[in-house]
Amino acid sequence: MDESRLRQIPVFAGLSKKQRKLVAQSADEIDVEPGTYVCREGESAYEFFAIVEGTAKVVRGNQFLNELGPGDFFGEMGLLAKAPRNASVIVKSRLTAVVMTGPAFRHIDREMPELAKNIRRAVEERTHWLEPVG
Ligand code: CMP
Protein backbone atom coordinates (compact mmCIF):
# COMPACT_ATOMS: atom_id res chain seq x y z
CA MET A 1 0.00 0.00 0.00
CA ASP A 2 0.99 3.66 -0.30
CA GLU A 3 3.14 5.20 2.44
CA SER A 4 1.20 8.49 2.39
CA ARG A 5 -1.97 6.68 3.57
CA LEU A 6 -0.18 5.79 6.80
CA ARG A 7 0.53 9.43 7.62
CA GLN A 8 -3.17 9.88 8.50
CA ILE A 9 -2.94 7.28 11.26
CA PRO A 10 -1.46 8.66 14.51
CA VAL A 11 0.35 5.46 15.48
CA PHE A 12 2.33 5.61 12.21
CA ALA A 13 2.49 9.40 11.86
CA GLY A 14 5.54 9.82 14.13
CA LEU A 15 7.66 7.45 12.07
CA SER A 16 10.14 8.66 9.47
CA LYS A 17 9.11 8.42 5.83
CA LYS A 18 11.59 5.58 5.41
CA GLN A 19 10.04 3.70 8.31
CA ARG A 20 6.54 4.30 6.95
CA LYS A 21 7.67 2.91 3.60
CA LEU A 22 8.83 -0.23 5.38
CA VAL A 23 5.52 -0.52 7.21
CA ALA A 24 3.62 0.07 3.97
CA GLN A 25 5.46 -2.82 2.32
CA SER A 26 4.01 -5.27 4.81
CA ALA A 27 0.55 -3.70 5.14
CA ASP A 28 -2.67 -3.92 3.15
CA GLU A 29 -5.82 -1.87 3.10
CA ILE A 30 -9.17 -3.62 3.54
CA ASP A 31 -12.83 -2.60 3.45
CA VAL A 32 -15.16 -4.40 5.84
CA GLU A 33 -18.96 -4.36 5.95
CA PRO A 34 -21.02 -3.52 9.07
CA GLY A 35 -21.72 -6.54 11.27
CA THR A 36 -18.46 -8.32 10.42
CA TYR A 37 -16.43 -9.77 13.32
CA VAL A 38 -12.87 -8.63 12.55
CA CYS A 39 -11.64 -10.24 15.80
CA ARG A 40 -13.53 -12.94 17.65
CA GLU A 41 -13.05 -13.37 21.40
CA GLY A 42 -11.18 -16.60 22.19
CA GLU A 43 -9.80 -17.15 18.68
CA SER A 44 -6.12 -17.08 17.74
CA ALA A 45 -4.57 -13.72 16.82
CA TYR A 46 -2.98 -13.41 13.38
CA GLU A 47 -3.35 -9.75 12.39
CA PHE A 48 -3.09 -6.16 13.59
CA PHE A 49 -5.52 -3.46 12.37
CA ALA A 50 -5.48 0.34 12.28
CA ILE A 51 -8.67 2.18 11.33
CA VAL A 52 -8.60 4.67 8.46
CA GLU A 53 -12.36 5.26 8.25
CA GLY A 54 -15.47 3.91 9.93
CA THR A 55 -16.18 2.57 13.41
CA ALA A 56 -16.13 -0.72 15.29
CA LYS A 57 -17.27 -1.79 18.73
CA VAL A 58 -15.27 -3.86 21.20
CA VAL A 59 -17.31 -6.42 23.11
CA ARG A 60 -16.34 -9.06 25.68
CA GLY A 61 -19.07 -11.58 26.41
CA ASN A 62 -22.17 -9.42 26.83
CA GLN A 63 -20.16 -6.41 27.91
CA PHE A 64 -19.62 -3.43 25.63
CA LEU A 65 -16.06 -2.17 26.23
CA ASN A 66 -15.38 0.58 23.76
CA GLU A 67 -16.01 2.10 20.36
CA LEU A 68 -13.08 2.57 18.02
CA GLY A 69 -12.86 5.01 15.12
CA PRO A 70 -10.42 6.60 12.66
CA GLY A 71 -6.87 6.54 14.02
CA ASP A 72 -7.55 3.79 16.55
CA PHE A 73 -5.93 0.37 16.31
CA PHE A 74 -6.78 -3.09 17.58
CA GLY A 75 -5.60 -6.69 17.57
CA GLU A 76 -2.28 -5.79 19.20
CA MET A 77 -3.00 -7.55 22.49
CA GLY A 78 -3.29 -11.08 21.16
CA LEU A 79 -0.20 -10.65 18.97
CA LEU A 80 2.03 -9.23 21.70
CA ALA A 81 0.89 -11.64 24.39
CA LYS A 82 0.66 -14.57 21.93
CA ALA A 83 -2.74 -15.09 23.47
CA PRO A 84 -6.26 -15.57 22.11
CA ARG A 85 -8.31 -12.46 21.27
CA ASN A 86 -9.54 -11.06 24.59
CA ALA A 87 -12.57 -9.40 23.02
CA SER A 88 -14.54 -9.32 19.77
CA VAL A 89 -14.27 -6.35 17.44
CA ILE A 90 -17.40 -5.90 15.33
CA VAL A 91 -17.71 -3.40 12.48
CA LYS A 92 -20.35 -0.75 13.14
CA SER A 93 -20.10 1.51 10.13
CA ARG A 94 -18.21 0.37 7.02
CA LEU A 95 -14.57 0.12 7.93
CA THR A 96 -11.46 0.92 5.95
CA ALA A 97 -8.45 -0.40 7.83
CA VAL A 98 -4.75 -1.03 7.42
CA VAL A 99 -3.99 -4.65 8.20
CA MET A 100 -0.64 -6.30 8.96
CA THR A 101 0.24 -9.92 9.66
CA GLY A 102 1.50 -10.91 13.11
CA PRO A 103 5.15 -11.42 12.06
CA ALA A 104 5.23 -8.06 10.22
CA PHE A 105 3.64 -6.32 13.21
CA ARG A 106 6.09 -7.89 15.69
CA HIS A 107 9.02 -6.99 13.47
CA ILE A 108 7.95 -3.34 13.28
CA ASP A 109 7.20 -3.30 17.01
CA ARG A 110 10.77 -4.49 17.68
CA GLU A 111 12.43 -2.12 15.23
CA MET A 112 10.47 1.08 15.90
CA PRO A 113 10.54 2.08 19.58
CA GLU A 114 8.29 5.13 19.06
CA LEU A 115 5.51 2.98 17.67
CA ALA A 116 6.09 0.31 20.33
CA LYS A 117 5.70 2.94 23.06
CA ASN A 118 2.32 4.07 21.73
CA ILE A 119 1.13 0.52 21.41
CA ARG A 120 2.24 -0.35 24.99
CA ARG A 121 0.38 2.69 26.31
CA ALA A 122 -2.86 1.52 24.69
CA VAL A 123 -2.34 -2.04 25.92
CA GLU A 124 -1.91 -0.74 29.45
CA GLU A 125 -5.12 1.32 29.29
CA ARG A 126 -7.03 -1.55 27.75
CA THR A 127 -5.71 -4.02 30.28
CA HIS A 128 -7.43 -2.10 33.08
CA TRP A 129 -10.67 -3.18 31.50
CA LEU A 130 -9.65 -6.78 31.94
CA GLU A 131 -9.31 -6.48 35.69
CA PRO A 132 -12.36 -7.25 37.79
CA VAL A 133 -14.04 -4.18 39.26
CA GLY A 134 -14.25 -3.82 43.06
P1 CMP B 1 -6.83 -8.68 20.79
O1 CMP B 1 -7.00 -9.30 22.14
O2 CMP B 1 -5.80 -9.21 19.89
O3 CMP B 1 -8.24 -8.78 20.03
C1 CMP B 1 -9.32 -8.01 20.54
C2 CMP B 1 -8.89 -6.57 20.61
O4 CMP B 1 -9.80 -5.66 21.15
C3 CMP B 1 -7.66 -6.42 21.53
O5 CMP B 1 -6.58 -7.12 20.97
C4 CMP B 1 -7.57 -4.91 21.60
O6 CMP B 1 -6.97 -4.40 20.44
C5 CMP B 1 -9.06 -4.54 21.59
N1 CMP B 1 -9.50 -4.20 22.95
C6 CMP B 1 -9.61 -5.01 24.01
N2 CMP B 1 -10.06 -4.33 25.10
C7 CMP B 1 -10.25 -3.07 24.71
C8 CMP B 1 -10.71 -1.87 25.36
N3 CMP B 1 -11.07 -1.86 26.62
N4 CMP B 1 -10.75 -0.75 24.62
C9 CMP B 1 -10.40 -0.75 23.33
N5 CMP B 1 -9.98 -1.83 22.67
C10 CMP B 1 -9.89 -2.97 23.34
Coordinates of N, CA and C in Angstrom, one line a residue, residues 120-130:
R120 N 2.2 0.1 23.6 CA 2.2 -0.4 25.0 C 1.3 0.5 25.8
R121 N 1.2 1.8 25.5 CA 0.4 2.7 26.3 C -1.1 2.3 26.2
A122 N -1.5 1.9 24.9 CA -2.9 1.5 24.7 C -3.1 0.2 25.4
V123 N -2.2 -0.7 25.3 CA -2.3 -2.0 25.9 C -2.6 -1.9 27.4
E124 N -1.8 -1.0 28.0 CA -1.9 -0.7 29.5 C -3.3 -0.2 29.8
E125 N -3.8 0.8 29.0 CA -5.1 1.3 29.3 C -6.2 0.2 29.1
R126 N -6.0 -0.5 28.1 CA -7.0 -1.5 27.8 C -7.0 -2.7 28.8
T127 N -5.8 -2.9 29.3 CA -5.7 -4.0 30.3 C -6.5 -3.7 31.6
H128 N -6.6 -2.4 31.9 CA -7.4 -2.1 33.1 C -8.8 -2.6 33.0
W129 N -9.3 -2.7 31.7 CA -10.7 -3.2 31.5 C -10.8 -4.7 31.7
L130 N -9.6 -5.3 31.7 CA -9.7 -6.8 31.9 C -9.8 -7.1 33.4

